[in-house]
Amino acid sequence: MDYSERQRKVLAELTRRGLDALLVTHTPNIRYLSGFTGSSGALAVAAGHRPRLFIDGRYLEQARQEVVGCALTLAKGALASAAAAWLAQAGGARLLGFESQQLTVAARSAIGRRLPARTRLRATDSLVEQLRMVKQPEEIERIRAAVRLASGILPDALQVIRPGISESAVAAEIEYRARRAGAEAMSFPTLVSSGARSAMPHAVASSCLLPRRGFVILDFGVILGGYCSDMTRTVYLGRVPARARSLYQCVREAQQAAKEALRPGIQAAEVDAAARRLLRRHGFARYFSHSTGHGLGLEIHESPRLGRGQRQALRPGMVVTVEPGVYIPGEGGVRIEDVAVVTDTGCEVLTPTTHELIVIR
Ligand code: ZN
Ligand code: ZN
């Protein structure tokens, strides 16, 4: 990973925003800029200085091994306060940016008490996240590996699906196989929803038993090399009625339409509109209750969001999910989700799993 390029870019962004320094407290952003994978730390970034990572004693050895291009300080007490105080004193910062979506009100007050009167705090939004949107080739390869690992365990996980097994047992099988295959963790708690519950787009796996007939939505992802994957397949248990087959086909075509729209220069909202248009033609658009996709990387949900009103222009190297769905209350739902990377000419779908309806009888 090219940490020095990332550090240069964040400094350029500070200058552009008129800030002297940035206090980074969101751990995925710390990892992005320094390589440090620990769960607590504070990174101080200021022009004219090497970035400095503040850690506690638990992480000293790990930080020594992982951190690239940054100085280390072993600090006592609140790391964010220590880092801010260093930025104001050694760093000479007058205008100090902090991550407004990541710092608690209590932590902000504590920092304020440690700063000299001449230093002011300024809320920033998505400063590092915006840099993370376009992935470097090495990041894309890590996401690809995570996507492949998850896709690879699906056929075995499907073996346990039968009427009468609980949703949580299916989720357990997926997560067990993922860890056995080398996943560091799941990207999020595995979603398994069956029968009428499949009409709830974000239902976590419950103790409900799989019915004799109906859709089962499986939505899961793994973390590998720090990077997330995310995939959904909807399978059918039992003999498939014509209506269920056409519902599935419709979502599949909507997903295809969105993937065909995905290319550099297009606005995120237009990719969403492509999926929605297809569903509208079949009268299902009102049952599509979420956005078409989201960026992913070190976190499972990143920018850009492929949704209504999202004017972000897509650029080569952005990695997004494409996951339209239709959810009919009392009846059931279908979602199909792949991960795709925007290329110079269109997109490359990283998920190798079939889009045919998988029927389990
Ligand atoms: Zn998903
Ligand atoms: Zn997703």
Coordinates of C-alpha atoms and ligand atoms in Angstrom, one line a residue:
M1 CA 0.0 0.0 0.0
D2 CA 1.3 3.4 -0.9
Y3 CA 0.9 5.3 2.4
S4 CA 3.2 8.2 1.5
E5 CA 0.9 9.1 -1.5
R6 CA -2.1 9.0 0.8
Q7 CA -0.4 11.2 3.4
R8 CA 0.6 13.7 0.6
K9 CA -3.0 13.8 -0.6
V10 CA -4.4 14.4 2.8
L11 CA -2.0 17.3 3.3
A12 CA -3.0 18.8 0.0
E13 CA -6.6 18.5 1.0
L14 CA -5.8 20.3 4.3
T15 CA -4.2 23.2 2.4
R16 CA -7.2 23.3 0.0
R17 CA -9.6 23.7 3.0
G18 CA -7.4 26.3 4.7
L19 CA -6.6 24.0 7.7
D20 CA -3.2 23.8 9.5
A21 CA -3.7 20.3 10.8
L22 CA -6.1 17.4 11.1
L23 CA -6.9 15.2 14.0
V24 CA -7.8 11.7 12.7
T25 CA -9.8 9.6 15.2
H26 CA -11.8 7.3 12.9
T27 CA -9.9 4.0 13.0
P28 CA -10.5 3.1 9.3
N29 CA -9.0 6.5 8.4
I30 CA -6.1 5.9 10.7
R31 CA -5.5 2.6 9.0
Y32 CA -5.8 4.1 5.6
L33 CA -3.2 6.7 6.3
S34 CA -0.7 4.8 8.5
G35 CA -1.3 1.0 8.2
F36 CA -2.1 0.7 11.9
T37 CA -4.9 -1.8 12.4
G38 CA -5.5 -1.3 16.1
S39 CA -8.9 -0.5 17.5
S40 CA -7.9 2.8 19.3
G41 CA -5.5 5.5 18.3
A42 CA -5.3 9.1 17.2
L43 CA -3.4 10.3 14.2
A44 CA -2.0 13.9 14.1
V45 CA -1.4 15.3 10.6
A46 CA 0.2 18.7 10.0
A47 CA 2.1 20.3 7.2
G48 CA 5.9 20.2 7.7
H49 CA 5.7 17.3 10.1
R50 CA 5.7 13.5 9.8
P51 CA 2.2 12.3 10.8
R52 CA 2.3 11.2 14.4
L53 CA 0.3 8.3 15.7
F54 CA -0.7 8.3 19.4
I55 CA -1.4 4.9 20.9
D56 CA -1.7 3.3 24.3
G57 CA 0.6 0.5 25.7
R58 CA -1.5 -2.3 24.3
Y59 CA -0.6 -1.4 20.8
L60 CA 3.1 -0.4 21.0
E61 CA 4.5 -3.6 19.5
Q62 CA 1.8 -3.9 16.9
A63 CA 2.2 -0.2 15.9
R64 CA 6.0 -0.7 15.5
Q65 CA 5.4 -3.5 13.1
E66 CA 2.5 -2.0 11.1
V67 CA 2.9 1.7 10.9
V68 CA 4.5 3.2 7.8
G69 CA 5.8 6.7 7.4
C70 CA 4.6 8.0 10.8
A71 CA 6.2 8.8 14.1
L72 CA 4.8 7.0 17.2
T73 CA 4.0 8.4 20.6
L74 CA 3.0 6.3 23.5
A75 CA 0.4 8.4 25.4
K76 CA -1.5 8.2 28.6
G77 CA -5.1 9.2 29.0
A78 CA -7.3 10.3 26.1
L79 CA -5.3 9.8 22.9
A80 CA -7.3 12.4 20.9
S81 CA -6.5 15.1 23.5
A82 CA -2.8 14.2 23.5
A83 CA -2.7 14.3 19.7
A84 CA -4.5 17.6 19.5
A85 CA -2.2 19.2 22.2
W86 CA 0.8 18.0 20.1
L87 CA -0.6 19.6 17.0
A88 CA -1.2 22.9 18.7
Q89 CA 2.2 23.0 20.4
A90 CA 4.8 21.2 18.3
G91 CA 2.7 21.4 15.1
G92 CA 1.9 25.1 15.7
A93 CA -1.6 24.6 14.4
R94 CA -3.9 27.6 14.7
L95 CA -6.8 26.0 12.8
L96 CA -7.2 22.4 13.7
G97 CA -9.6 20.1 11.8
F98 CA -11.4 17.2 13.5
E99 CA -13.7 14.5 12.1
S100 CA -17.1 15.8 13.1
Q101 CA -18.9 12.5 12.4
Q102 CA -16.4 10.5 14.6
L103 CA -15.7 12.6 17.7
T104 CA -18.1 12.5 20.6
V105 CA -19.2 15.8 22.2
A106 CA -17.4 14.7 25.4
A107 CA -14.1 14.1 23.5
R108 CA -14.4 17.4 21.8
S109 CA -14.8 19.3 25.1
A110 CA -11.9 17.5 26.6
I111 CA -9.7 18.4 23.6
G112 CA -10.8 22.1 23.8
R113 CA -9.6 22.2 27.4
R114 CA -6.1 21.1 26.4
L115 CA -5.7 23.6 23.6
P116 CA -4.0 27.0 23.9
A117 CA -6.3 30.0 23.3
R118 CA -4.8 30.7 19.9
T119 CA -5.8 27.3 18.5
R120 CA -9.3 26.9 17.1
L121 CA -11.1 23.6 16.3
R122 CA -12.9 23.3 13.0
A123 CA -15.4 20.5 12.1
T124 CA -14.5 18.6 8.9
D125 CA -16.7 16.2 7.0
S126 CA -15.5 13.2 5.0
L127 CA -12.0 14.6 4.4
V128 CA -10.2 11.3 4.4
E129 CA -13.3 9.3 3.3
Q130 CA -13.4 11.3 0.1
L131 CA -9.8 10.2 -0.6
R132 CA -10.7 6.6 0.1
M133 CA -13.5 6.6 -2.5
V134 CA -11.1 5.9 -5.4
K135 CA -9.3 2.7 -4.7
Q136 CA -5.6 2.0 -5.5
P137 CA -4.9 -1.2 -7.6
E138 CA -3.7 -3.0 -4.5
E139 CA -7.0 -2.2 -2.7
I140 CA -9.0 -3.5 -5.6
E141 CA -7.1 -6.7 -5.5
R142 CA -7.8 -7.1 -1.8
I143 CA -11.5 -6.5 -2.4
R144 CA -11.4 -9.0 -5.2
A145 CA -9.9 -11.6 -2.9
A146 CA -12.6 -11.0 -0.3
V147 CA -15.3 -11.2 -2.9
R148 CA -13.9 -14.5 -4.2
L149 CA -13.6 -16.0 -0.7
A150 CA -17.3 -15.2 0.0
S151 CA -18.5 -16.5 -3.3
G152 CA -16.4 -19.6 -2.9
I153 CA -18.2 -20.7 0.3
L154 CA -21.7 -20.2 -1.0
P155 CA -22.1 -23.6 -2.7
D156 CA -21.2 -25.5 0.5
A157 CA -23.3 -23.2 2.7
L158 CA -26.3 -23.8 0.4
Q159 CA -26.1 -27.5 1.2
V160 CA -27.6 -27.0 4.7
I161 CA -30.7 -25.1 3.3
R162 CA -33.8 -27.2 3.8
P163 CA -37.3 -26.6 5.2
G164 CA -37.3 -26.6 9.0
I165 CA -33.7 -25.4 9.6
S166 CA -33.5 -22.1 11.3
E167 CA -32.3 -18.9 9.6
S168 CA -29.6 -18.5 12.3
A169 CA -28.3 -22.0 11.6
V170 CA -27.9 -21.1 8.0
A171 CA -26.1 -17.9 9.0
A172 CA -23.9 -19.9 11.3
E173 CA -22.9 -22.3 8.5
I174 CA -22.0 -19.3 6.3
E175 CA -19.9 -17.6 9.0
Y176 CA -18.2 -20.9 10.0
R177 CA -17.2 -21.7 6.5
A178 CA -16.0 -18.1 5.9
R179 CA -13.7 -18.3 8.9
R180 CA -12.5 -21.7 8.0
A181 CA -11.7 -20.3 4.5
G182 CA -9.5 -17.6 6.0
A183 CA -11.9 -14.7 6.6
E184 CA -10.7 -12.3 9.3
A185 CA -14.3 -11.5 10.2
M186 CA -17.6 -11.0 8.6
S187 CA -18.2 -7.5 7.1
F188 CA -21.5 -7.4 9.1
P189 CA -23.8 -9.9 10.8
T190 CA -25.1 -12.3 8.1
L191 CA -28.6 -11.6 7.0
V192 CA -30.8 -14.6 6.3
S193 CA -34.5 -14.0 5.8
S194 CA -37.0 -16.6 4.5
G195 CA -40.6 -16.8 3.4
A196 CA -42.6 -13.6 4.3
R197 CA -39.6 -12.3 6.3
S198 CA -37.7 -12.0 3.1
A199 CA -39.9 -8.9 2.4
M200 CA -37.9 -7.1 5.1
P201 CA -34.7 -5.9 3.3
H202 CA -32.5 -5.8 6.4
A203 CA -33.8 -8.7 8.5
V204 CA -31.1 -10.3 10.6
A205 CA -31.1 -14.1 10.8
S206 CA -33.7 -15.2 13.4
S207 CA -34.8 -18.3 15.0
C208 CA -37.6 -18.6 12.4
L209 CA -37.6 -21.9 10.5
L210 CA -37.3 -22.0 6.7
P211 CA -40.6 -22.8 5.1
R212 CA -41.4 -25.6 2.7
R213 CA -41.7 -23.1 -0.1
G214 CA -40.5 -19.6 -0.6
F215 CA -37.6 -17.2 -1.1
V216 CA -34.6 -17.2 1.1
I217 CA -32.4 -14.1 1.0
L218 CA -28.7 -14.6 2.0
D219 CA -26.7 -11.4 2.4
F220 CA -23.2 -11.7 3.7
G221 CA -19.6 -10.5 3.3
V222 CA -16.2 -11.2 4.6
I223 CA -13.2 -9.1 5.6
L224 CA -9.9 -10.2 4.1
G225 CA -6.7 -8.1 4.3
G226 CA -8.8 -5.5 6.0
Y227 CA -11.1 -5.1 3.0
C228 CA -14.8 -5.9 2.9
S229 CA -16.9 -7.9 0.5
D230 CA -20.7 -8.0 0.2
M231 CA -23.0 -10.3 -1.7
T232 CA -26.6 -11.3 -1.8
R233 CA -28.2 -14.2 -3.5
T234 CA -31.9 -15.2 -3.2
V235 CA -32.7 -18.9 -3.5
Y236 CA -36.0 -20.6 -3.8
L237 CA -37.0 -23.5 -1.6
G238 CA -39.5 -25.9 -3.3
R239 CA -41.3 -25.8 -6.6
V240 CA -41.2 -22.3 -8.0
P241 CA -44.5 -20.7 -8.9
A242 CA -44.6 -18.6 -12.1
R243 CA -45.0 -15.4 -10.2
A244 CA -41.9 -16.0 -8.0
R245 CA -39.9 -16.8 -11.2
S246 CA -41.0 -13.6 -12.9
L247 CA -40.3 -11.5 -9.8
Y248 CA -36.8 -12.9 -9.6
Q249 CA -36.3 -12.4 -13.3
C250 CA -37.3 -8.8 -13.0
V251 CA -34.8 -8.0 -10.2
R252 CA -32.1 -9.8 -12.2
E253 CA -32.8 -7.6 -15.2
A254 CA -32.9 -4.5 -13.0
Q255 CA -29.5 -5.4 -11.6
Q256 CA -28.2 -6.0 -15.1
A257 CA -29.5 -2.6 -16.2
A258 CA -27.7 -0.9 -13.3
K259 CA -24.4 -2.7 -14.1
E260 CA -24.7 -1.6 -17.7
A261 CA -25.2 2.0 -16.6
L262 CA -22.1 1.8 -14.3
R263 CA -19.3 3.7 -16.0
P264 CA -17.0 6.7 -15.4
G265 CA -18.6 10.1 -15.6
I266 CA -22.1 9.0 -14.8
Q267 CA -23.8 10.4 -11.7
A268 CA -24.5 7.9 -8.9
A269 CA -28.2 8.7 -9.1
E270 CA -28.3 7.7 -12.7
V271 CA -27.2 4.1 -11.9
D272 CA -29.9 3.9 -9.3
A273 CA -32.4 5.3 -11.9
A274 CA -31.5 2.6 -14.4
A275 CA -32.5 -0.2 -11.9
R276 CA -35.6 1.7 -10.9
R277 CA -36.7 2.2 -14.5
L278 CA -36.6 -1.5 -15.2
L279 CA -38.6 -2.3 -12.1
R280 CA -41.2 0.4 -12.9
R281 CA -41.8 -1.1 -16.2
H282 CA -43.0 -4.3 -14.4
G283 CA -44.9 -2.4 -11.7
F284 CA -42.5 -3.3 -9.0
A285 CA -40.7 0.0 -8.5
R286 CA -42.8 0.9 -5.4
Y287 CA -41.5 -2.2 -3.7
F288 CA -37.9 -1.2 -4.1
S289 CA -37.3 0.6 -0.8
H290 CA -33.5 1.2 -0.6
S291 CA -30.8 2.5 -2.8
T292 CA -29.2 0.5 -5.6
G293 CA -25.7 0.3 -4.0
H294 CA -22.9 1.6 -1.9
G295 CA -19.2 2.0 -2.0
L296 CA -17.2 -0.5 0.1
G297 CA -13.5 -0.9 1.1
L298 CA -12.1 -0.8 4.6
E299 CA -15.7 -0.3 5.7
I300 CA -18.8 -2.0 4.5
H301 CA -20.6 1.2 3.7
E302 CA -18.6 4.0 2.1
S303 CA -19.1 6.6 -0.5
P304 CA -20.4 6.8 -3.1
R305 CA -24.0 5.8 -2.5
L306 CA -25.9 4.8 -5.6
G307 CA -29.2 6.4 -4.7
R308 CA -31.7 9.1 -5.5
G309 CA -30.3 12.6 -5.5
Q310 CA -26.7 11.4 -5.4
R311 CA -24.8 13.7 -7.8
Q312 CA -21.3 12.2 -7.2
A313 CA -19.8 11.5 -10.6
L314 CA -18.3 8.0 -10.7
R315 CA -14.6 7.6 -11.4
P316 CA -12.4 4.7 -12.4
G317 CA -11.3 2.8 -9.3
M318 CA -14.5 3.3 -7.3
V319 CA -15.8 0.1 -6.0
V320 CA -19.6 -0.3 -5.4
T321 CA -22.2 -2.9 -4.8
V322 CA -25.1 -3.2 -7.2
E323 CA -28.1 -4.6 -5.2
P324 CA -31.6 -3.8 -6.3
G325 CA -34.4 -5.6 -4.6
V326 CA -38.2 -6.0 -4.5
Y327 CA -40.0 -6.7 -1.3
I328 CA -43.7 -7.4 -1.3
P329 CA -45.3 -7.4 2.2
G330 CA -46.9 -10.7 3.2
E331 CA -45.4 -12.3 0.1
G332 CA -41.6 -12.2 0.1
G333 CA -38.6 -10.5 -1.4
V334 CA -35.8 -10.8 -3.8
R335 CA -32.4 -9.1 -3.8
I336 CA -29.3 -9.8 -6.0
E337 CA -26.0 -8.1 -5.0
D338 CA -22.6 -8.0 -6.7
V339 CA -19.5 -5.9 -6.2
A340 CA -18.2 -4.0 -9.2
V341 CA -15.3 -1.7 -9.9
V342 CA -15.6 1.3 -12.2
T343 CA -13.1 0.9 -15.0
D344 CA -11.9 3.4 -17.7
T345 CA -14.7 2.2 -20.0
G346 CA -17.5 0.8 -17.9
C347 CA -17.3 -1.6 -15.0
E348 CA -15.9 -5.0 -14.0
V349 CA -18.1 -7.2 -11.9
L350 CA -15.9 -8.9 -9.3
T351 CA -18.6 -11.4 -8.1
P352 CA -18.3 -14.7 -10.0
T353 CA -21.5 -16.3 -8.6
T354 CA -24.3 -17.2 -11.0
H355 CA -27.4 -14.9 -11.3
E356 CA -29.6 -17.8 -12.3
L357 CA -32.3 -18.5 -9.7
I358 CA -31.0 -21.3 -7.5
V359 CA -33.8 -23.7 -6.6
I360 CA -33.4 -26.1 -3.7
R361 CA -35.9 -28.9 -3.7
Ligands
ZN1 ZN -25.2 -7.1 1.2
ZN2 ZN -24.6 -4.1 0.4

